[in-house]
Coordinates of C-alpha atoms in Angstrom, one line a residue:
X254 CA -0.5 -0.6 -0.1
X255 CA 1.8 3.2 -1.2
X256 CA 2.1 5.8 2.1
X257 CA -0.4 8.8 1.9
X258 CA 1.9 11.9 2.0
X259 CA 2.4 13.8 5.1
X260 CA 4.2 16.6 3.1
X261 CA 3.0 16.9 -1.0
X262 CA 6.0 17.6 -3.2
X263 CA 5.0 20.6 -4.1
X264 CA 5.6 21.8 -0.4
X265 CA 1.4 21.1 0.4
X266 CA 0.8 19.7 4.2
X267 CA -1.5 17.4 3.7
X268 CA -3.1 17.5 6.8
X269 CA -7.0 19.1 8.1
X270 CA -8.2 20.4 10.5
X271 CA -11.6 19.1 11.5
X272 CA -14.0 19.7 14.5
X273 CA -12.7 22.5 15.3
X274 CA -14.7 24.0 18.4
X275 CA -13.4 27.0 18.5
X276 CA -14.0 29.1 15.8
X277 CA -14.7 31.7 16.7
X278 CA -11.2 32.3 17.2
X279 CA -10.7 32.8 13.4
X280 CA -12.8 36.4 13.8
X281 CA -10.4 37.4 16.8
X282 CA -7.7 37.6 14.2
X283 CA -9.7 38.9 11.1
X284 CA -7.0 40.0 9.0
X285 CA -4.7 36.7 8.6
X286 CA -8.7 34.9 8.3
X287 CA -9.3 38.0 5.2
X288 CA -5.4 37.2 3.8
X289 CA -6.4 33.5 4.3
X290 CA -8.8 33.4 1.7
X291 CA -9.2 32.6 -1.8
X292 CA -9.0 35.3 -4.5
X293 CA -12.3 34.4 -5.3
X294 CA -13.6 35.4 -2.0
X295 CA -11.3 37.5 -0.4
X296 CA -12.6 39.4 -4.2
X297 CA -16.0 39.2 -2.9
X298 CA -15.4 40.9 0.9
X299 CA -13.6 43.5 -1.0
X300 CA -16.6 43.8 -3.3
X301 CA -19.2 44.1 -0.1
X302 CA -17.0 46.0 2.0
X303 CA -17.5 49.1 -0.1
X304 CA -20.7 48.5 -1.8
X305 CA -22.2 48.0 1.3
X306 CA -20.3 50.8 3.5
X307 CA -22.1 52.8 -0.5
X308 CA -25.8 51.6 0.4
X309 CA -26.0 52.5 4.2
X310 CA -24.7 55.3 4.2
X311 CA -26.7 56.7 0.9
X312 CA -30.2 54.9 3.5
X313 CA -29.3 57.7 5.8
X314 CA -28.5 60.3 3.3
X315 CA -31.5 59.8 1.8
X316 CA -33.5 59.3 5.4
X317 CA -32.0 62.9 6.7
X318 CA -33.7 64.1 3.4
X319 CA -36.8 62.4 4.1
X320 CA -37.0 63.4 7.7
X321 CA -36.2 67.0 7.2
X322 CA -39.2 67.4 3.8
X323 CA -35.7 68.0 1.1
X324 CA -37.6 65.6 -1.1
X325 CA -40.9 67.6 -1.1
X326 CA -39.9 70.9 -1.9
X327 CA -37.4 70.0 -4.9
X328 CA -38.4 72.8 -7.0
X329 CA -39.0 75.6 -3.6
X330 CA -35.8 77.5 -4.7
X331 CA -36.5 79.3 -1.2
X332 CA -35.6 76.2 -0.1
X333 CA -31.7 75.4 1.7
X334 CA -31.5 71.6 1.7
X335 CA -29.2 69.3 3.6
X336 CA -27.3 68.2 0.3
X337 CA -28.4 70.4 -3.0
X338 CA -30.1 68.6 -5.6
X339 CA -30.1 65.5 -4.3
X340 CA -33.8 64.0 -5.1
X341 CA -34.4 60.9 -4.5
X342 CA -32.1 56.9 -3.6
X343 CA -29.8 57.2 -6.6
X344 CA -29.0 60.4 -5.8
X345 CA -28.1 60.3 -2.0
X346 CA -26.7 56.8 -2.9
X347 CA -24.1 58.6 -5.5
X348 CA -22.9 61.0 -3.0
X349 CA -22.3 59.0 -0.3
X350 CA -19.9 57.3 -3.0
X351 CA -18.9 60.6 -3.5
X352 CA -18.4 61.5 0.1
X353 CA -16.6 58.2 1.1
X354 CA -14.6 58.1 -2.4
X355 CA -13.7 62.2 -1.8
X356 CA -14.3 62.1 -5.2
X357 CA -16.4 65.7 -5.0
X358 CA -18.3 66.5 -8.3
X359 CA -19.4 69.7 -7.2
X360 CA -22.8 69.0 -8.4
X361 CA -24.4 67.8 -5.0
X362 CA -22.4 69.2 -1.8
X363 CA -24.2 69.6 1.7
X364 CA -25.2 73.0 2.7
X365 CA -24.0 74.6 6.8
X366 CA -27.9 74.6 7.4
X367 CA -27.8 70.8 8.1
X368 CA -25.8 70.3 11.2
X369 CA -27.0 66.2 11.4
X370 CA -25.4 66.0 7.3
X371 CA -21.8 67.6 8.7
X372 CA -21.9 64.6 12.0
X373 CA -22.6 62.1 8.8
X374 CA -19.8 64.1 6.8
X375 CA -17.7 63.7 9.4
X376 CA -18.6 59.9 9.7
X377 CA -18.3 58.6 6.8
X378 CA -15.2 60.3 6.4
X379 CA -13.7 58.4 9.4
X380 CA -15.2 55.4 8.6
X381 CA -14.3 54.8 5.1
X382 CA -11.3 55.7 6.0
X383 CA -10.8 52.9 7.6
X384 CA -12.3 50.8 5.3
X385 CA -10.2 51.6 2.8
X386 CA -7.2 51.0 4.9
X387 CA -7.4 48.3 5.9
X388 CA -9.5 46.4 2.9
X389 CA -6.3 48.2 1.2
X390 CA -4.1 47.0 3.3
X391 CA -5.6 42.5 3.3
X392 CA -5.1 42.6 -0.8
X393 CA -1.4 44.8 -0.9
X394 CA -0.2 42.1 2.1
X395 CA -2.4 39.3 0.1
X396 CA -0.5 40.1 -3.5
X397 CA 3.3 40.6 -2.1
X398 CA 2.8 37.7 0.0
X399 CA 6.6 35.7 -1.4
X400 CA 4.1 32.1 -1.1
X401 CA 4.6 32.1 -5.9
X402 CA 8.1 33.0 -4.9
X403 CA 8.3 29.0 -4.0
X404 CA 7.4 27.9 -6.8
X405 CA 10.9 28.8 -8.3
X406 CA 13.1 26.5 -5.5
X407 CA 13.2 23.1 -6.9
X408 CA 14.2 20.0 -5.4
X409 CA 15.3 16.8 -6.7
X410 CA 12.4 14.7 -7.5
X411 CA 14.3 11.9 -5.7
X412 CA 16.9 12.0 -2.9
X413 CA 20.6 9.4 -3.0
X414 CA 22.3 7.3 -0.8
X415 CA 26.7 7.1 -1.6
X416 CA 30.1 6.9 0.3
X417 CA 31.7 11.0 0.7
X418 CA 34.5 10.7 2.2
X419 CA 34.2 6.9 3.3
X420 CA 30.6 8.1 4.9
X421 CA 27.8 6.8 4.2
X422 CA 25.3 9.9 3.2
X423 CA 21.4 10.3 2.4
X424 CA 21.8 14.0 -0.2
X425 CA 19.0 15.7 -2.0
X426 CA 19.4 19.0 -4.5
X427 CA 18.2 22.1 -4.0
X428 CA 18.1 24.9 -6.8
X429 CA 17.0 28.5 -7.1
X430 CA 16.0 29.3 -10.9
X431 CA 15.8 32.5 -10.8
X432 CA 18.0 35.1 -10.5
X433 CA 17.5 37.5 -8.2
X434 CA 18.9 34.6 -4.5
X435 CA 16.8 33.9 -1.6
X436 CA 18.5 36.1 1.7
X437 CA 19.6 34.1 4.4
X438 CA 18.1 30.4 3.2
X439 CA 18.5 28.3 5.1
X440 CA 17.3 24.4 4.9
X441 CA 16.2 22.0 7.4
X442 CA 15.2 18.4 7.5
X443 CA 12.6 15.9 9.2
X444 CA 12.3 12.1 9.5
X445 CA 8.6 12.0 10.1
X446 CA 8.1 8.4 11.1
X447 CA 5.9 6.2 13.0
X448 CA 6.8 4.4 16.3
X449 CA 6.1 3.0 19.9
X450 CA 7.7 4.4 22.9
X451 CA 9.2 1.6 25.9
X452 CA 5.9 2.4 27.8
X453 CA 3.8 1.0 25.0
X454 CA 3.0 4.5 23.4
X455 CA 2.0 5.2 19.5
X456 CA 3.3 8.8 18.2
X457 CA 2.3 9.0 15.1
X458 CA 3.2 10.6 12.4
X459 CA 6.5 11.1 15.2
X460 CA 9.5 13.8 13.7
X461 CA 13.1 14.0 14.2
X462 CA 15.4 16.2 13.2
X463 CA 18.4 15.2 10.5
X464 CA 21.5 17.5 11.0
X465 CA 22.6 19.0 7.1
X466 CA 25.4 20.8 8.6
X467 CA 23.4 22.8 11.8
X468 CA 26.0 22.3 14.0
X469 CA 29.2 23.2 11.6
X470 CA 27.0 26.3 10.0
X471 CA 26.7 23.8 6.3
X472 CA 23.4 24.2 6.6
X473 CA 22.9 28.5 5.7
X474 CA 23.3 28.1 1.7
X475 CA 24.2 30.9 -0.2
X476 CA 21.8 29.4 -3.4
X477 CA 23.2 31.0 -6.7
X478 CA 23.9 27.2 -8.1
X479 CA 22.5 24.1 -7.3
X480 CA 23.4 22.8 -4.2
X481 CA 23.7 19.2 -3.2
X482 CA 22.2 18.6 1.2
X483 CA 24.5 16.2 3.0
X484 CA 22.8 14.6 5.6
X485 CA 26.2 11.8 7.2
X486 CA 24.6 9.1 8.6
X487 CA 27.2 8.8 11.8
X488 CA 25.8 7.2 15.4
X489 CA 22.8 10.5 15.9
X490 CA 21.6 9.1 12.9
X491 CA 18.0 7.2 13.0
X492 CA 18.9 5.5 9.8
X493 CA 22.4 4.5 11.7
X494 CA 20.9 1.0 11.7
X495 CA 19.0 0.9 8.5
X496 CA 20.9 -1.3 5.2
X497 CA 19.7 -1.4 1.6
X498 CA 17.4 -4.4 2.2
X499 CA 15.7 -2.8 5.5
X500 CA 15.8 0.6 3.7
X501 CA 13.3 -0.7 0.7
X502 CA 11.4 -2.6 3.5
X503 CA 10.8 1.2 5.6
X504 CA 7.9 3.0 5.7
X505 CA 8.7 6.8 6.4
X506 CA 9.2 10.0 4.7
X507 CA 12.3 12.6 4.7
X508 CA 10.0 16.6 4.6
X509 CA 12.5 19.1 3.4
X510 CA 12.3 22.6 4.3
X511 CA 14.2 25.8 3.0
X512 CA 13.5 29.3 4.4
X513 CA 15.4 32.6 3.5
X514 CA 14.4 36.6 3.0
X515 CA 13.7 37.1 -1.0
X516 CA 16.1 39.2 -2.0
X517 CA 13.6 42.2 -4.4
X518 CA 10.9 42.0 -1.6
X519 CA 12.4 41.0 2.4
X520 CA 10.0 39.2 3.3
X521 CA 10.7 35.5 4.0
X522 CA 9.9 32.7 2.0
X523 CA 9.5 29.2 2.5
X524 CA 9.4 25.9 0.1
X525 CA 9.0 22.6 1.3
X526 CA 9.4 19.0 -0.8
X527 CA 9.4 15.2 1.0
X528 CA 10.6 12.0 0.0
X529 CA 8.9 8.7 0.9
X530 CA 11.3 5.5 1.2
X531 CA 10.4 4.7 -2.2
X532 CA 11.9 8.2 -3.8
X533 CA 15.4 6.7 -1.3
X534 CA 18.0 5.8 -3.7
X535 CA 20.6 3.9 -2.8
X536 CA 24.0 3.7 -4.3
X537 CA 23.5 6.3 -6.3
X538 CA 25.4 10.3 -6.6
X539 CA 23.1 13.4 -8.4
X540 CA 25.3 14.7 -12.3
X541 CA 27.2 17.6 -12.6
X542 CA 25.6 20.1 -14.0
X543 CA 27.6 23.3 -13.6
X544 CA 30.2 24.2 -15.8
X545 CA 32.8 26.4 -17.1
X546 CA 32.2 28.6 -19.6
X547 CA 34.1 32.0 -21.3
X548 CA 33.8 34.7 -18.2
X549 CA 30.6 32.6 -16.2
X550 CA 29.8 29.7 -14.8
X551 CA 26.6 27.9 -16.5
X552 CA 23.7 26.0 -14.8
X553 CA 22.3 22.9 -16.9
X554 CA 18.6 22.1 -15.2
X555 CA 18.5 19.3 -17.3
X556 CA 20.3 16.9 -15.6
X557 CA 18.7 18.7 -12.0
X558 CA 16.9 15.3 -10.9
X559 CA 19.4 13.3 -12.9
X560 CA 21.8 10.7 -10.6
X561 CA 24.2 8.2 -12.3
X562 CA 24.5 4.0 -9.9
X563 CA 28.1 4.4 -8.1
X564 CA 29.7 1.7 -6.2
X565 CA 28.2 1.6 -2.3
X566 CA 27.8 -0.7 0.4
X567 CA 24.6 -2.3 0.9
X568 CA 25.3 -2.0 4.7
X569 CA 24.3 -0.3 7.3
X570 CA 26.5 2.8 8.6
X571 CA 26.9 1.2 11.4
X572 CA 28.7 -1.9 10.0
X573 CA 30.7 -0.2 7.3
X574 CA 31.8 1.8 10.8
X575 CA 32.9 -2.2 12.2
X576 CA 34.4 -3.4 8.9
X577 CA 36.8 0.1 9.4
X578 CA 37.8 -0.3 12.6
X579 CA 38.2 -4.0 12.5
X580 CA 40.6 -2.7 9.5
X581 CA 42.2 -0.2 11.0
X582 CA 42.8 -2.4 14.2
X583 CA 44.4 -5.5 11.8
X584 CA 46.4 -2.6 10.4
X585 CA 47.7 -1.2 13.5
X586 CA 48.3 -4.4 14.9
X587 CA 50.1 -5.4 11.8
X588 CA 52.8 -2.8 11.1
X589 CA 55.3 -3.9 14.0
X590 CA 54.2 -7.6 13.9
X591 CA 56.6 -6.7 10.1
X592 CA 58.8 -4.5 11.6
X593 CA 59.6 -7.2 13.8
X594 CA 60.6 -10.0 11.0
X595 CA 64.4 -10.4 10.0

């Protein structure tokens, strides 16, 4: 049975929240809620916010004119209305739009004989500014979100296990397709695997950190050209006892997370991907992409996902380290014995 992904290859987290009872919490942070909405709902809220306020204040302007009797003295030039040239609800609605958007065509204008109109004018100007600030702020944040920047950050389709400096390493490749770079880029990797504790507690989707150079600073990347990220399988690694045969039967997921600031906007961007057990190739190595041309380096992204088989022991890293220790011990004791020979 194919394992259900925790994180999709495109970075989408495959988790849905159900039975959330405290839905009022979404309203306490209404700004973030509106930003997180899909575009069609965001545009609907944007249109409704302005349309409702225009209609609401237009209705109040019409109601003031109706109560003062302005609509009954439309042809009376001696009568001073609250708003000149306001002859019905449609004109009151248009005056509401002109007031809130500060258009001011000049045909309909408030007079100084209407104190309630002056108060309403001030109130609509203040509330209209608040609506403008809130809705324009939501749309600006939504448009400038760096989510799409992650689309040009690519991960290799497979991870590989092979020797590097006589040590087994788990490796994958990352690259940036844009000329504008990711500033302060850093990489993390987590092993997602269910486990059972010694007390019998079952932990589904337990998360374990995979070291990709945090102690040495190698996790901070200068992502100008594609880089191969390496996790050395040592005694602290969860793959310390995993051989090639065990890897083929194992069930796990490796989630990789690349974070950094977008150089053009200064906003934080995060790109994610994952590798299932059958997407980890034992005994493979990534093909080189970088070549030196006349005056510059060229990256051939056509081979970004390509790997080649290389000789790699099928045993676990523990067994490999034990064999190397025995070989070194044998060499250590054989040298003096040879010196003792006549």
